[in-house]
């Protein structure tokens, strides 16, 4: 729902942003980026390709502990991510996904991990000219550079 004037930017960088909203909203974001960019402007999209099937971790802080766990379904390409914080006094709360209203008050985030060819097609459909670029992580991520 963010709005900017047409042709306001020379570049837009989307780091692990695509896939956190619905496919329709992801496409709308890319369309908006196209309109916000000046002619010759560039967009870089950084995405995970695959993630660990199961990942659990925790980190202690003086105020309490943060817990994280995720599950990835390779068939649906959906990652379910859950973060929670438990204070030293025993209070616990989680991070809710505002775009997943069906989840109600239950904490957790769903993220779709687009295959590279699907992102490229979406970006080309908007009108960008796409170039693949090397990602700074040697595996499991990809980046594309697209020019208006």
PDB file of C-alpha atoms in Angstrom:
ATOM      1  CA  UNK A   1       0.000   0.000   0.000  1.00  0.00           C
ATOM      2  CA  UNK A   2       3.059   2.272  -0.101  1.00  0.00           C
ATOM      3  CA  UNK A   3       2.816   5.028  -2.713  1.00  0.00           C
ATOM      4  CA  UNK A   4       5.554   7.051  -4.410  1.00  0.00           C
ATOM      5  CA  UNK A   5       5.503   9.427  -7.340  1.00  0.00           C
ATOM      6  CA  UNK A   6       6.084   7.919 -10.759  1.00  0.00           C
ATOM      7  CA  UNK A   7       9.760   7.846 -11.799  1.00  0.00           C
ATOM      8  CA  UNK A   8      11.016   8.745  -8.300  1.00  0.00           C
ATOM      9  CA  UNK A   9      13.922   6.297  -8.056  1.00  0.00           C
ATOM     10  CA  UNK A  10      17.035   5.182  -9.907  1.00  0.00           C
ATOM     11  CA  UNK A  11      17.043   1.791  -8.160  1.00  0.00           C
ATOM     12  CA  UNK A  12      14.951  -0.458  -5.924  1.00  0.00           C
ATOM     13  CA  UNK A  13      16.333  -3.316  -3.838  1.00  0.00           C
ATOM     14  CA  UNK A  14      14.021  -6.111  -2.614  1.00  0.00           C
ATOM     15  CA  UNK A  15      15.858  -8.392  -0.186  1.00  0.00           C
ATOM     16  CA  UNK A  16      13.880 -11.523   0.738  1.00  0.00           C
ATOM     17  CA  UNK A  17      10.670  -9.519   0.293  1.00  0.00           C
ATOM     18  CA  UNK A  18       8.972 -11.395  -2.523  1.00  0.00           C
ATOM     19  CA  UNK A  19       6.986 -14.379  -1.235  1.00  0.00           C
ATOM     20  CA  UNK A  20       5.882 -12.878   2.081  1.00  0.00           C
ATOM     21  CA  UNK A  21       2.627 -11.598   0.582  1.00  0.00           C
ATOM     22  CA  UNK A  22       0.129 -13.190  -1.785  1.00  0.00           C
ATOM     23  CA  UNK A  23       1.228 -13.734  -5.385  1.00  0.00           C
ATOM     24  CA  UNK A  24      -1.166 -10.961  -6.437  1.00  0.00           C
ATOM     25  CA  UNK A  25       0.424  -8.512  -3.989  1.00  0.00           C
ATOM     26  CA  UNK A  26       3.927  -9.598  -5.025  1.00  0.00           C
ATOM     27  CA  UNK A  27       3.038  -8.870  -8.656  1.00  0.00           C
ATOM     28  CA  UNK A  28       1.494  -5.524  -7.672  1.00  0.00           C
ATOM     29  CA  UNK A  29       4.698  -4.608  -5.793  1.00  0.00           C
ATOM     30  CA  UNK A  30       6.816  -5.354  -8.868  1.00  0.00           C
ATOM     31  CA  UNK A  31       4.405  -3.339 -11.058  1.00  0.00           C
ATOM     32  CA  UNK A  32       4.626  -0.440  -8.595  1.00  0.00           C
ATOM     33  CA  UNK A  33       8.423  -0.640  -8.596  1.00  0.00           C
ATOM     34  CA  UNK A  34       8.357  -0.410 -12.399  1.00  0.00           C
ATOM     35  CA  UNK A  35       6.304   2.791 -12.225  1.00  0.00           C
ATOM     36  CA  UNK A  36       8.457   4.257  -9.428  1.00  0.00           C
ATOM     37  CA  UNK A  37      11.674   3.762 -11.425  1.00  0.00           C
ATOM     38  CA  UNK A  38      13.050   6.308 -13.840  1.00  0.00           C
ATOM     39  CA  UNK A  39      13.729   5.143 -17.397  1.00  0.00           C
ATOM     40  CA  UNK A  40      16.852   2.975 -17.238  1.00  0.00           C
ATOM     41  CA  UNK A  41      16.242   2.392 -13.513  1.00  0.00           C
ATOM     42  CA  UNK A  42      17.114  -0.957 -12.015  1.00  0.00           C
ATOM     43  CA  UNK A  43      15.589  -3.370  -9.547  1.00  0.00           C
ATOM     44  CA  UNK A  44      17.486  -6.111  -7.737  1.00  0.00           C
ATOM     45  CA  UNK A  45      15.470  -8.975  -6.315  1.00  0.00           C
ATOM     46  CA  UNK A  46      17.156 -11.288  -3.811  1.00  0.00           C
ATOM     47  CA  UNK A  47      15.412 -14.567  -2.921  1.00  0.00           C
ATOM     48  CA  UNK A  48      16.094 -17.856  -1.202  1.00  0.00           C
ATOM     49  CA  UNK A  49      15.740 -20.784  -3.569  1.00  0.00           C
ATOM     50  CA  UNK A  50      15.549 -23.488  -0.912  1.00  0.00           C
ATOM     51  CA  UNK A  51      15.916 -23.483   2.859  1.00  0.00           C
ATOM     52  CA  UNK A  52      16.443 -26.191   5.436  1.00  0.00           C
ATOM     53  CA  UNK A  53      13.485 -28.583   5.710  1.00  0.00           C
ATOM     54  CA  UNK A  54      13.499 -28.075   9.503  1.00  0.00           C
ATOM     55  CA  UNK A  55      15.395 -25.437  11.456  1.00  0.00           C
ATOM     56  CA  UNK A  56      15.150 -24.704  15.176  1.00  0.00           C
ATOM     57  CA  UNK A  57      17.200 -22.254  17.207  1.00  0.00           C
ATOM     58  CA  UNK A  58      17.142 -20.033  20.296  1.00  0.00           C
ATOM     59  CA  UNK A  59      19.081 -17.006  21.498  1.00  0.00           C
ATOM     60  CA  UNK A  60      19.326 -15.857  25.116  1.00  0.00           C
ATOM     61  CA  UNK A  61      19.202 -12.173  26.052  1.00  0.00           C
ATOM     62  CA  UNK A  62      19.233 -10.535  29.492  1.00  0.00           C
ATOM     63  CA  UNK A  63      15.454  -9.936  29.169  1.00  0.00           C
ATOM     64  CA  UNK A  64      14.561 -13.456  28.004  1.00  0.00           C
ATOM     65  CA  UNK A  65      14.950 -15.901  25.130  1.00  0.00           C
ATOM     66  CA  UNK A  66      13.948 -15.735  21.460  1.00  0.00           C
ATOM     67  CA  UNK A  67      12.933 -19.033  19.877  1.00  0.00           C
ATOM     68  CA  UNK A  68      12.713 -19.674  16.144  1.00  0.00           C
ATOM     69  CA  UNK A  69      11.688 -22.652  14.102  1.00  0.00           C
ATOM     70  CA  UNK A  70      10.760 -23.180  10.513  1.00  0.00           C
ATOM     71  CA  UNK A  71       9.570 -25.945   8.238  1.00  0.00           C
ATOM     72  CA  UNK A  72       9.864 -25.990   4.467  1.00  0.00           C
ATOM     73  CA  UNK A  73       7.664 -28.092   2.177  1.00  0.00           C
ATOM     74  CA  UNK A  74       9.640 -28.646  -1.016  1.00  0.00           C
ATOM     75  CA  UNK A  75       6.501 -29.713  -2.948  1.00  0.00           C
ATOM     76  CA  UNK A  76       4.455 -26.574  -2.205  1.00  0.00           C
ATOM     77  CA  UNK A  77       7.576 -24.343  -1.760  1.00  0.00           C
ATOM     78  CA  UNK A  78       5.947 -22.859   1.378  1.00  0.00           C
ATOM     79  CA  UNK A  79       8.047 -22.104   4.424  1.00  0.00           C
ATOM     80  CA  UNK A  80       6.323 -21.811   7.795  1.00  0.00           C
ATOM     81  CA  UNK A  81       8.292 -19.621  10.217  1.00  0.00           C
ATOM     82  CA  UNK A  82       7.549 -19.199  13.922  1.00  0.00           C
ATOM     83  CA  UNK A  83       9.278 -16.763  16.267  1.00  0.00           C
ATOM     84  CA  UNK A  84       8.454 -16.326  19.934  1.00  0.00           C
ATOM     85  CA  UNK A  85       9.920 -14.513  22.902  1.00  0.00           C
ATOM     86  CA  UNK A  86       9.740 -15.748  26.486  1.00  0.00           C
ATOM     87  CA  UNK A  87      10.647 -13.128  29.075  1.00  0.00           C
ATOM     88  CA  UNK A  88      12.480 -13.939  32.308  1.00  0.00           C
ATOM     89  CA  UNK A  89       9.135 -13.389  34.107  1.00  0.00           C
ATOM     90  CA  UNK A  90       7.519 -16.124  31.984  1.00  0.00           C
ATOM     91  CA  UNK A  91       5.466 -13.949  29.595  1.00  0.00           C
ATOM     92  CA  UNK A  92       5.516 -15.368  26.065  1.00  0.00           C
ATOM     93  CA  UNK A  93       4.391 -13.886  22.762  1.00  0.00           C
ATOM     94  CA  UNK A  94       4.885 -14.606  19.072  1.00  0.00           C
ATOM     95  CA  UNK A  95       5.166 -12.742  15.793  1.00  0.00           C
ATOM     96  CA  UNK A  96       1.925 -12.783  13.757  1.00  0.00           C
ATOM     97  CA  UNK A  97       1.611 -12.611   9.992  1.00  0.00           C
ATOM     98  CA  UNK A  98      -0.766  -9.759   9.203  1.00  0.00           C
ATOM     99  CA  UNK A  99      -1.298 -11.113   5.669  1.00  0.00           C
ATOM    100  CA  UNK A 100      -2.419 -14.527   6.885  1.00  0.00           C
ATOM    101  CA  UNK A 101      -5.759 -13.618   8.471  1.00  0.00           C
ATOM    102  CA  UNK A 102      -6.866 -17.258   8.439  1.00  0.00           C
ATOM    103  CA  UNK A 103      -4.156 -17.872  11.043  1.00  0.00           C
ATOM    104  CA  UNK A 104      -6.061 -15.737  13.589  1.00  0.00           C
ATOM    105  CA  UNK A 105      -4.167 -14.988  16.781  1.00  0.00           C
ATOM    106  CA  UNK A 106      -1.747 -17.875  16.247  1.00  0.00           C
ATOM    107  CA  UNK A 107       1.803 -16.708  15.662  1.00  0.00           C
ATOM    108  CA  UNK A 108       3.718 -17.612  12.542  1.00  0.00           C
ATOM    109  CA  UNK A 109       4.628 -16.419   9.067  1.00  0.00           C
ATOM    110  CA  UNK A 110       4.080 -18.215   5.783  1.00  0.00           C
ATOM    111  CA  UNK A 111       6.456 -17.524   2.917  1.00  0.00           C
ATOM    112  CA  UNK A 112       6.353 -18.862  -0.635  1.00  0.00           C
ATOM    113  CA  UNK A 113       9.813 -19.465  -2.093  1.00  0.00           C
ATOM    114  CA  UNK A 114       9.478 -18.665  -5.783  1.00  0.00           C
ATOM    115  CA  UNK A 115      11.512 -20.720  -8.222  1.00  0.00           C
ATOM    116  CA  UNK A 116      13.887 -18.427 -10.118  1.00  0.00           C
ATOM    117  CA  UNK A 117      12.102 -18.933 -13.454  1.00  0.00           C
ATOM    118  CA  UNK A 118       8.767 -17.878 -11.895  1.00  0.00           C
ATOM    119  CA  UNK A 119      10.244 -14.614 -10.543  1.00  0.00           C
ATOM    120  CA  UNK A 120      11.944 -13.907 -13.872  1.00  0.00           C
ATOM    121  CA  UNK A 121       8.670 -14.436 -15.744  1.00  0.00           C
ATOM    122  CA  UNK A 122       6.769 -12.170 -13.338  1.00  0.00           C
ATOM    123  CA  UNK A 123       9.354  -9.402 -13.716  1.00  0.00           C
ATOM    124  CA  UNK A 124       9.493  -9.731 -17.512  1.00  0.00           C
ATOM    125  CA  UNK A 125       5.680  -9.667 -17.717  1.00  0.00           C
ATOM    126  CA  UNK A 126       5.742  -6.229 -16.056  1.00  0.00           C
ATOM    127  CA  UNK A 127       8.140  -4.946 -18.746  1.00  0.00           C
ATOM    128  CA  UNK A 128      11.592  -5.268 -17.189  1.00  0.00           C
ATOM    129  CA  UNK A 129      14.614  -6.613 -19.074  1.00  0.00           C
ATOM    130  CA  UNK A 130      16.097  -9.280 -16.774  1.00  0.00           C
ATOM    131  CA  UNK A 131      19.731 -10.221 -16.143  1.00  0.00           C
ATOM    132  CA  UNK A 132      20.788 -12.960 -13.759  1.00  0.00           C
ATOM    133  CA  UNK A 133      23.512 -11.906 -11.343  1.00  0.00           C
ATOM    134  CA  UNK A 134      25.646 -13.852  -8.887  1.00  0.00           C
ATOM    135  CA  UNK A 135      24.347 -13.997  -5.325  1.00  0.00           C
ATOM    136  CA  UNK A 136      26.711 -13.271  -2.445  1.00  0.00           C
ATOM    137  CA  UNK A 137      25.763 -16.616  -0.820  1.00  0.00           C
ATOM    138  CA  UNK A 138      27.315 -19.498  -2.770  1.00  0.00           C
ATOM    139  CA  UNK A 139      24.181 -21.692  -2.605  1.00  0.00           C
ATOM    140  CA  UNK A 140      20.425 -21.757  -1.963  1.00  0.00           C
ATOM    141  CA  UNK A 141      19.820 -18.123  -3.005  1.00  0.00           C
ATOM    142  CA  UNK A 142      19.521 -16.247  -6.280  1.00  0.00           C
ATOM    143  CA  UNK A 143      19.409 -12.642  -7.395  1.00  0.00           C
ATOM    144  CA  UNK A 144      18.197 -10.979 -10.533  1.00  0.00           C
ATOM    145  CA  UNK A 145      18.896  -7.509 -11.858  1.00  0.00           C
ATOM    146  CA  UNK A 146      16.158  -6.036 -14.032  1.00  0.00           C
ATOM    147  CA  UNK A 147      16.193  -2.785 -15.976  1.00  0.00           C
ATOM    148  CA  UNK A 148      13.292  -0.575 -16.990  1.00  0.00           C
TER     149      UNK A 148
END
